[in-house]
CSV table of C-alpha atoms and ligand atoms in Angstrom, one decimal:
chain,number,residue,atom,x,y,z
A,1,MET,CA,117.0,61.2,159.0
A,2,LYS,CA,118.1,58.0,160.6
A,3,GLU,CA,115.6,55.8,158.9
A,4,PHE,CA,116.5,51.9,158.7
A,5,TRP,CA,119.7,52.8,161.1
A,6,SER,CA,119.9,50.1,163.9
A,7,LYS,CA,119.3,51.0,167.4
A,8,ARG,CA,123.0,50.6,168.1
A,9,VAL,CA,124.2,53.0,165.2
A,10,ARG,CA,121.6,55.6,165.8
A,11,ASP,CA,122.7,56.3,169.1
A,12,MET,CA,126.4,56.3,168.3
A,13,VAL,CA,128.6,59.2,168.7
A,14,PRO,CA,131.4,58.3,166.4
A,15,TYR,CA,135.3,59.1,166.8
A,16,VAL,CA,136.2,62.2,165.0
A,17,PRO,CA,139.8,62.1,163.6
A,18,GLY,CA,141.8,65.2,163.1
A,19,GLU,CA,141.4,66.9,160.0
A,20,GLN,CA,143.0,65.7,156.7
A,21,PRO,CA,142.9,69.0,154.7
A,22,LYS,CA,142.7,68.7,150.9
A,23,ASP,CA,141.8,72.3,150.0
A,24,ARG,CA,145.2,73.9,150.8
A,25,LYS,CA,148.6,73.4,152.0
A,26,PHE,CA,149.2,73.4,155.6
A,27,ILE,CA,151.9,72.5,158.1
A,28,LYS,CA,150.2,69.6,159.6
A,29,LEU,CA,150.6,69.2,163.3
A,30,ASN,CA,147.3,67.7,164.2
A,31,THR,CA,147.3,64.2,164.0
A,32,ASN,CA,150.5,63.0,165.3
A,33,GLU,CA,151.8,61.5,162.1
A,34,ASN,CA,155.8,61.1,161.8
A,35,PRO,CA,157.3,64.2,159.8
A,36,TYR,CA,160.0,61.9,158.4
A,37,PRO,CA,159.3,59.5,155.5
A,38,PRO,CA,159.3,55.6,156.3
A,39,SER,CA,162.7,53.9,155.9
A,40,PRO,CA,163.9,53.8,152.2
A,41,LYS,CA,163.6,49.8,152.7
A,42,VAL,CA,159.8,50.1,152.9
A,43,LEU,CA,159.5,51.5,149.4
A,44,GLU,CA,161.7,48.6,148.1
A,45,ALA,CA,159.5,46.1,149.9
A,46,ILE,CA,156.5,47.3,148.6
A,47,LYS,CA,157.8,47.4,145.1
A,48,THR,CA,159.1,43.7,145.3
A,49,THR,CA,155.7,42.6,147.0
A,50,ALA,CA,153.4,44.2,144.9
A,51,ASP,CA,153.0,41.7,142.0
A,52,ASP,CA,151.6,38.7,144.1
A,53,ALA,CA,150.2,40.8,146.8
A,54,LEU,CA,147.4,41.9,144.8
A,55,ARG,CA,146.5,38.8,143.3
A,56,LEU,CA,146.7,36.5,146.1
A,57,TYR,CA,144.9,36.6,149.7
A,58,PRO,CA,147.1,37.5,152.3
A,59,ASP,CA,148.4,35.2,154.9
A,60,PRO,CA,145.9,35.6,157.7
A,61,GLU,CA,148.3,34.8,160.3
A,62,CYS,CA,150.7,37.2,159.3
A,63,VAL,CA,153.7,34.7,160.2
A,64,ILE,CA,156.7,36.7,158.9
A,65,LEU,CA,155.4,39.9,160.3
A,66,ARG,CA,154.8,38.5,163.7
A,67,GLN,CA,158.3,36.8,163.6
A,68,ALA,CA,159.8,40.3,162.9
A,69,ILE,CA,157.8,42.0,165.7
A,70,ALA,CA,158.7,39.0,168.1
A,71,ALA,CA,162.2,39.2,167.4
A,72,HIS,CA,162.3,43.0,168.0
A,73,ALA,CA,160.3,42.7,171.3
A,74,CYS,CA,162.0,39.4,172.3
A,75,LEU,CA,159.0,37.4,172.6
A,76,ASN,CA,157.7,34.1,170.8
A,77,VAL,CA,155.6,34.5,167.7
A,78,ASP,CA,152.4,33.1,169.7
A,79,GLN,CA,152.7,36.1,171.7
A,80,VAL,CA,152.2,38.5,168.8
A,81,PHE,CA,148.8,39.3,167.3
A,82,CYS,CA,148.5,41.7,164.0
A,83,GLY,CA,145.7,43.8,162.9
A,84,ASN,CA,144.9,46.8,160.6
A,85,GLY,CA,146.4,49.5,162.8
A,86,SER,CA,146.0,49.5,166.4
A,87,ASP,CA,142.7,50.9,166.4
A,88,GLU,CA,141.4,47.5,165.0
A,89,VAL,CA,143.5,45.7,167.4
A,90,LEU,CA,141.9,47.6,170.2
A,91,ALA,CA,138.3,46.8,169.0
A,92,PHE,CA,139.4,43.2,168.8
A,93,ALA,CA,140.6,43.4,172.4
A,94,PHE,CA,137.6,45.3,173.9
A,95,GLN,CA,135.4,42.4,172.4
A,96,ALA,CA,137.7,39.6,173.3
A,97,PHE,CA,138.4,40.6,177.1
A,98,PHE,CA,135.5,43.0,178.5
A,99,ASP,CA,131.7,41.9,179.4
A,100,LYS,CA,129.1,44.7,180.0
A,101,GLU,CA,128.4,43.6,183.7
A,102,TYR,CA,132.0,44.7,184.9
A,103,PRO,CA,132.6,48.4,183.9
A,104,ILE,CA,136.2,48.8,182.6
A,105,THR,CA,138.3,51.6,183.8
A,106,PHE,CA,140.3,54.3,182.0
A,107,PRO,CA,141.1,58.2,182.6
A,108,ASP,CA,138.6,60.9,181.8
A,109,ILE,CA,141.0,62.3,179.6
A,110,THR,CA,142.8,60.0,177.2
A,111,TYR,CA,142.4,58.5,173.5
A,112,SER,CA,138.8,58.9,172.9
A,113,PHE,CA,138.5,55.8,170.7
A,114,TYR,CA,138.1,54.0,174.0
A,115,GLU,CA,134.8,55.5,174.7
A,116,VAL,CA,133.6,55.1,171.4
A,117,TYR,CA,134.2,51.2,171.5
A,118,VAL,CA,132.6,51.2,175.0
A,119,LYS,CA,129.5,52.2,173.6
A,120,TYR,CA,129.6,50.5,170.1
A,121,PHE,CA,130.3,47.0,171.8
A,122,ASP,CA,127.7,47.8,174.4
A,123,LEU,CA,130.2,47.8,177.4
A,124,THR,CA,130.4,50.1,180.5
A,125,ALA,CA,132.9,52.3,181.7
A,126,ASN,CA,134.3,53.9,184.9
A,127,LEU,CA,136.2,57.0,184.0
A,128,ILE,CA,138.7,58.0,186.4
A,129,PRO,CA,139.7,61.7,186.5
A,130,LEU,CA,143.2,62.4,186.0
A,131,ASN,CA,144.9,64.6,188.7
A,132,ASP,CA,145.0,68.4,188.3
A,133,ASP,CA,148.3,68.0,186.7
A,134,PHE,CA,147.1,65.6,184.4
A,135,SER,CA,149.1,62.6,186.1
A,136,LEU,CA,147.5,59.4,186.7
A,137,PRO,CA,145.8,58.6,189.9
A,138,VAL,CA,147.3,55.4,190.2
A,139,GLU,CA,145.9,54.3,193.5
A,140,ARG,CA,142.4,54.5,192.1
A,141,PHE,CA,143.5,52.2,189.1
A,142,VAL,CA,144.8,49.6,191.7
A,143,HIS,CA,141.9,49.8,194.2
A,144,GLU,CA,138.7,50.3,192.4
A,145,PRO,CA,136.8,47.3,191.2
A,146,ALA,CA,137.2,46.9,187.7
A,147,GLY,CA,136.1,44.3,184.5
A,148,GLY,CA,139.4,45.5,182.8
A,149,VAL,CA,141.8,48.7,182.6
A,150,VAL,CA,142.8,50.5,179.5
A,151,ILE,CA,145.8,52.8,179.9
A,152,ALA,CA,147.5,54.7,177.1
A,153,ASN,CA,151.1,55.1,178.0
A,154,PRO,CA,152.4,57.4,177.6
A,155,ASN,CA,148.8,59.2,177.5
A,156,ALA,CA,147.2,60.9,174.7
A,157,PRO,CA,146.6,64.0,174.7
A,158,THR,CA,148.8,64.9,177.4
A,159,GLY,CA,152.0,63.1,176.8
A,160,GLN,CA,152.7,61.9,180.2
A,161,ALA,CA,153.6,58.4,181.4
A,162,VAL,CA,153.3,56.2,184.1
A,163,THR,CA,156.4,54.0,185.4
A,164,LEU,CA,156.6,50.3,185.1
A,165,ASP,CA,156.4,49.9,188.8
A,166,ASP,CA,153.1,51.7,188.8
A,167,LEU,CA,151.9,49.5,185.8
A,168,CYS,CA,152.9,46.4,188.1
A,169,ARG,CA,150.6,48.0,190.8
A,170,ILE,CA,147.9,48.3,188.5
A,171,LEU,CA,148.5,44.7,187.0
A,172,GLU,CA,148.8,43.2,190.5
A,173,GLY,CA,145.4,45.0,191.6
A,174,ASN,CA,143.4,43.7,188.8
A,175,PRO,CA,144.5,40.0,188.7
A,176,GLU,CA,141.1,38.5,187.3
A,177,HIS,CA,140.9,41.1,184.4
A,178,VAL,CA,143.1,42.1,181.4
A,179,VAL,CA,144.9,45.3,181.7
A,180,ILE,CA,145.5,47.0,178.0
A,181,VAL,CA,148.5,49.2,177.6
A,182,ASP,CA,148.2,51.3,174.5
A,183,GLU,CA,151.9,52.0,173.7
A,184,ALA,CA,151.1,54.0,170.5
A,185,TYR,CA,153.7,56.5,171.4
A,186,VAL,CA,156.2,54.6,173.3
A,187,ASP,CA,159.1,54.7,171.2
A,188,PHE,CA,159.4,58.4,171.9
A,189,GLY,CA,160.9,57.9,175.5
A,190,CYS,CA,158.8,55.7,177.7
A,191,ASP,CA,159.7,52.5,179.1
A,192,SER,CA,157.7,49.7,177.4
A,193,ALA,CA,155.7,47.2,179.7
A,194,VAL,CA,156.7,44.5,177.0
A,195,GLU,CA,159.2,43.3,179.6
A,196,LEU,CA,156.4,42.7,182.1
A,197,ILE,CA,154.6,40.2,179.7
A,198,GLY,CA,156.3,36.9,181.1
A,199,GLU,CA,155.3,37.9,184.4
A,200,TYR,CA,151.7,39.1,184.0
A,201,SER,CA,149.2,36.7,182.0
A,202,ASN,CA,146.5,39.6,182.2
A,203,LEU,CA,148.9,42.2,180.4
A,204,LEU,CA,148.0,43.1,177.0
A,205,VAL,CA,150.3,45.6,175.2
A,206,ILE,CA,149.4,47.2,171.9
A,207,GLN,CA,151.8,49.0,169.5
A,208,THR,CA,151.6,50.6,166.2
A,209,ALA,CA,153.6,51.4,163.1
A,210,SER,CA,151.8,54.5,162.5
A,211,LYS,CA,153.9,56.9,164.6
A,212,SER,CA,157.3,55.8,165.4
A,213,ARG,CA,157.6,54.1,161.9
A,214,SER,CA,156.1,56.6,159.8
A,215,LEU,CA,153.3,54.3,158.5
A,216,ALA,CA,149.9,55.7,159.5
A,217,GLY,CA,148.8,55.4,156.1
A,218,LEU,CA,149.6,51.6,155.7
A,219,ARG,CA,147.5,50.7,158.9
A,220,VAL,CA,149.5,48.1,160.7
A,221,GLY,CA,149.3,47.6,164.6
A,222,TRP,CA,149.7,44.9,167.0
A,223,ALA,CA,149.2,43.2,170.3
A,224,LEU,CA,151.6,41.5,172.5
A,225,GLY,CA,150.8,39.5,175.6
A,226,ASN,CA,150.4,36.0,176.8
A,227,THR,CA,149.5,33.2,174.2
A,228,ASN,CA,145.9,32.8,175.8
A,229,LEU,CA,145.1,36.3,175.3
A,230,ILE,CA,146.6,36.2,171.8
A,231,ALA,CA,144.4,33.2,171.2
A,232,ALA,CA,141.4,35.2,172.1
A,233,MET,CA,142.2,37.9,170.0
A,234,ARG,CA,142.5,35.6,166.9
A,235,CYS,CA,139.1,34.2,168.0
A,236,VAL,CA,137.6,37.5,167.5
A,237,ARG,CA,139.3,38.2,164.2
A,238,ASP,CA,138.5,35.0,162.7
A,239,SER,CA,134.8,35.4,163.4
A,240,ILE,CA,134.8,38.6,161.7
A,241,ASN,CA,137.4,38.6,158.6
A,242,SER,CA,140.2,36.5,159.0
A,243,TYR,CA,142.2,38.3,156.3
A,244,THR,CA,142.7,41.6,158.0
A,245,VAL,CA,146.3,42.8,156.9
A,246,ASP,CA,147.1,42.9,153.4
A,247,ARG,CA,150.2,41.6,151.7
A,248,VAL,CA,151.7,45.0,150.9
A,249,ALA,CA,151.1,46.2,154.5
A,250,GLN,CA,152.5,43.1,155.9
A,251,GLY,CA,155.9,43.2,153.4
A,252,ALA,CA,156.2,46.9,154.3
A,253,ALA,CA,155.9,46.6,158.0
A,254,VAL,CA,158.6,43.9,158.1
A,255,ALA,CA,161.0,46.0,156.1
A,256,ALA,CA,160.3,48.9,158.8
A,257,ILE,CA,160.7,47.0,161.8
A,258,ARG,CA,164.0,45.3,160.6
A,259,ASP,CA,165.5,48.9,159.9
A,260,ALA,CA,166.5,49.4,163.4
A,261,ALA,CA,169.0,52.2,162.4
A,262,TYR,CA,166.8,54.2,160.6
A,263,PHE,CA,164.2,53.8,163.4
A,264,GLU,CA,166.7,55.1,166.0
A,265,GLN,CA,167.8,57.9,163.9
A,266,THR,CA,164.4,59.3,163.2
A,267,ARG,CA,162.6,58.8,167.0
A,268,ARG,CA,165.7,60.3,168.4
A,269,ALA,CA,165.5,63.7,165.9
A,270,ILE,CA,161.7,63.8,166.8
A,271,MET,CA,162.8,63.7,170.7
A,272,SER,CA,165.2,66.2,170.4
A,273,THR,CA,163.0,68.5,168.4
A,274,ARG,CA,160.5,68.1,171.1
A,275,GLU,CA,162.8,69.2,174.0
A,276,GLN,CA,163.8,72.3,172.0
A,277,THR,CA,160.3,73.3,171.0
A,278,LEU,CA,159.1,72.9,174.6
A,279,GLU,CA,161.9,75.5,175.6
A,280,ARG,CA,160.9,77.7,173.0
A,281,LEU,CA,157.3,77.7,173.7
A,282,LYS,CA,157.7,78.4,177.4
A,283,ALA,CA,160.2,81.5,176.6
A,284,PHE,CA,157.1,83.2,175.4
A,285,GLY,CA,154.6,82.4,177.8
A,286,LEU,CA,153.3,78.8,177.0
A,287,GLU,CA,152.7,76.2,179.7
A,288,GLY,CA,153.3,72.6,179.2
A,289,ALA,CA,154.6,69.3,180.9
A,290,PRO,CA,157.3,67.5,179.7
A,291,SER,CA,156.0,65.0,176.9
A,292,GLN,CA,157.3,61.4,176.4
A,293,ALA,CA,155.3,61.3,173.0
A,294,ASN,CA,155.7,62.8,169.7
A,295,PHE,CA,153.7,65.9,170.4
A,296,LEU,CA,153.3,68.7,173.1
A,297,PHE,CA,150.4,69.4,175.2
A,298,ALA,CA,150.1,73.3,176.0
A,299,ARG,CA,148.3,76.2,176.4
A,300,HIS,CA,148.8,79.8,177.2
A,301,PRO,CA,147.6,80.9,180.6
A,302,SER,CA,145.4,83.8,179.6
A,303,LEU,CA,144.5,83.1,176.2
A,304,PRO,CA,141.8,81.0,175.0
A,305,GLY,CA,142.7,77.8,173.2
A,306,LYS,CA,140.0,78.4,170.5
A,307,THR,CA,141.4,81.6,169.7
A,308,VAL,CA,145.0,80.6,169.3
A,309,PHE,CA,144.1,77.4,167.5
A,310,GLN,CA,142.1,79.7,164.8
A,311,ALA,CA,144.9,82.2,164.5
A,312,LEU,CA,147.4,79.3,164.0
A,313,ARG,CA,145.0,77.9,161.2
A,314,GLU,CA,144.7,81.1,159.5
A,315,ARG,CA,148.6,81.1,159.1
A,316,GLY,CA,148.4,77.7,157.8
A,317,ILE,CA,149.3,75.7,160.6
A,318,LEU,CA,147.0,72.8,162.0
A,319,VAL,CA,147.2,71.7,165.5
A,320,ARG,CA,144.5,69.8,167.8
A,321,ARG,CA,142.3,70.9,170.3
A,322,TRP,CA,138.9,69.7,172.1
A,323,ASP,CA,136.0,71.1,173.3
A,324,ILE,CA,136.5,69.3,176.5
A,325,PRO,CA,136.5,70.9,180.3
A,326,ARG,CA,139.7,71.0,181.8
A,327,ILE,CA,141.4,70.9,178.3
A,328,GLU,CA,139.7,73.5,176.3
A,329,ASP,CA,142.6,75.9,176.4
A,330,HIS,CA,145.3,73.5,175.3
A,331,LEU,CA,146.7,72.7,172.0
A,332,ARG,CA,148.2,69.4,171.2
A,333,ILE,CA,151.1,70.0,168.7
A,334,SER,CA,152.6,67.3,166.9
A,335,ILE,CA,156.2,67.3,166.5
A,336,GLY,CA,157.1,68.1,163.0
A,337,THR,CA,160.5,68.5,161.2
A,338,GLU,CA,162.9,71.3,162.7
A,339,GLU,CA,161.7,73.8,159.8
A,340,GLU,CA,158.1,73.1,160.7
A,341,MET,CA,158.7,73.8,164.4
A,342,ASP,CA,160.4,77.1,163.4
A,343,ALA,CA,157.3,78.1,161.6
A,344,LEU,CA,155.1,77.0,164.5
A,345,CYS,CA,157.3,79.0,167.0
A,346,ALA,CA,157.2,82.1,165.1
A,347,ALA,CA,153.8,82.0,164.5
A,348,LEU,CA,152.9,81.3,167.9
A,349,GLU,CA,155.0,84.0,169.3
A,350,GLU,CA,153.4,86.5,167.0
A,351,ILE,CA,150.1,85.7,167.9
A,352,VAL,CA,150.9,85.6,171.4
A,353,LYS,CA,152.2,89.3,171.3
A,354,ASP,CA,149.0,90.4,169.2
A,355,LEU,CA,146.6,88.8,171.6
A,356,THR,CA,148.2,89.7,174.8
A,357,ALA,CA,148.7,93.5,173.6
A,358,LYS,CA,144.8,93.6,173.2
B,1,PLP,C1,147.1,57.0,166.9
B,1,PLP,C2,146.7,56.3,168.1
B,1,PLP,C3,146.5,55.0,167.7
B,1,PLP,C4,146.0,54.4,166.6
B,1,PLP,O1,147.1,54.1,165.8
B,1,PLP,P1,146.9,53.3,164.5
B,1,PLP,O2,147.2,54.3,163.4
B,1,PLP,O3,145.4,52.7,164.4
B,1,PLP,O4,147.5,52.1,164.6
B,1,PLP,C5,146.1,54.1,168.9
B,1,PLP,N1,146.0,54.5,170.3
B,1,PLP,C6,146.5,56.0,170.5
B,1,PLP,C7,146.6,56.4,171.9
B,1,PLP,C8,146.9,56.6,169.4
B,1,PLP,O5,147.2,57.8,169.6
């Protein structure tokens, strides 16, 4: 039933996002959304920009938004590129910097969109297995020949981060090719590679307003790097659709980025809830490494992940899991409000008791 489909599309296995339920109310801990609303200044900005925002085309260069991001990151405006969420920014970067002849390297267990883009853009990849404890085998990224490197830092879905020293070694090991550091979760406790941009002309850092600024629905993400890399990103965008980010999104994202106090408050609340939750999960037998992201990656040593996932779902709690070897028994649990995590811990404790008693 794929009549008329192009070859490229016929053979695609698209990315599958976490479920967005419509039928009933769940405690939703499955897509790493922020449990707190965006800054109140965001709603104000949406109201004040709405009139002209719809009638006029947006500013294709997102100048005011790029100024706000540049000020926050201590960079120049021409070191910033904005797109419709970091997924779009990643798609542009894959097209701007990678060629089929030279495989790009990324871990076997990471954000699954990378592999989808490799196929869709007709590229090739060299998947490097994470170590058994899900840490990054840094040496292989330093020494194996690569046409580019993509590293989520902290990594998804493991929540583990690499140090800036390790990133420097990877950047120095790949001087001829771009190293993309996807920092979707960097604000939850990991060092940002942004401070290395002046030193490494092959570094592209990608960030998003979706997670730490509670704006997943707005679709705003950005890339930070040397002006030469940013120019290539614009070249790709302007060859497809120069008006990517709409005016409402630009105005709202500016307000979110400028409200530093609210940002600090909410990201700290999430980090603190994360630490408490990990301790509680461990107390009733789950195993999970410390996380630098807004989620935990944990499993019960003797219970199948699928069974625990289903039992949680029946109790109205959605988490994420994958049918992938090595991680099939793990659950990725987004950090919600304290009340949501209370409900999660209560449900999990009950489920573990029930299932281990059998
Ligand atoms: C969520 C996520 C993204 C995409 O975020 P956008 O909403 O498209 O900005 C990119 N990379 C990783 C690793 C993510 O988890």
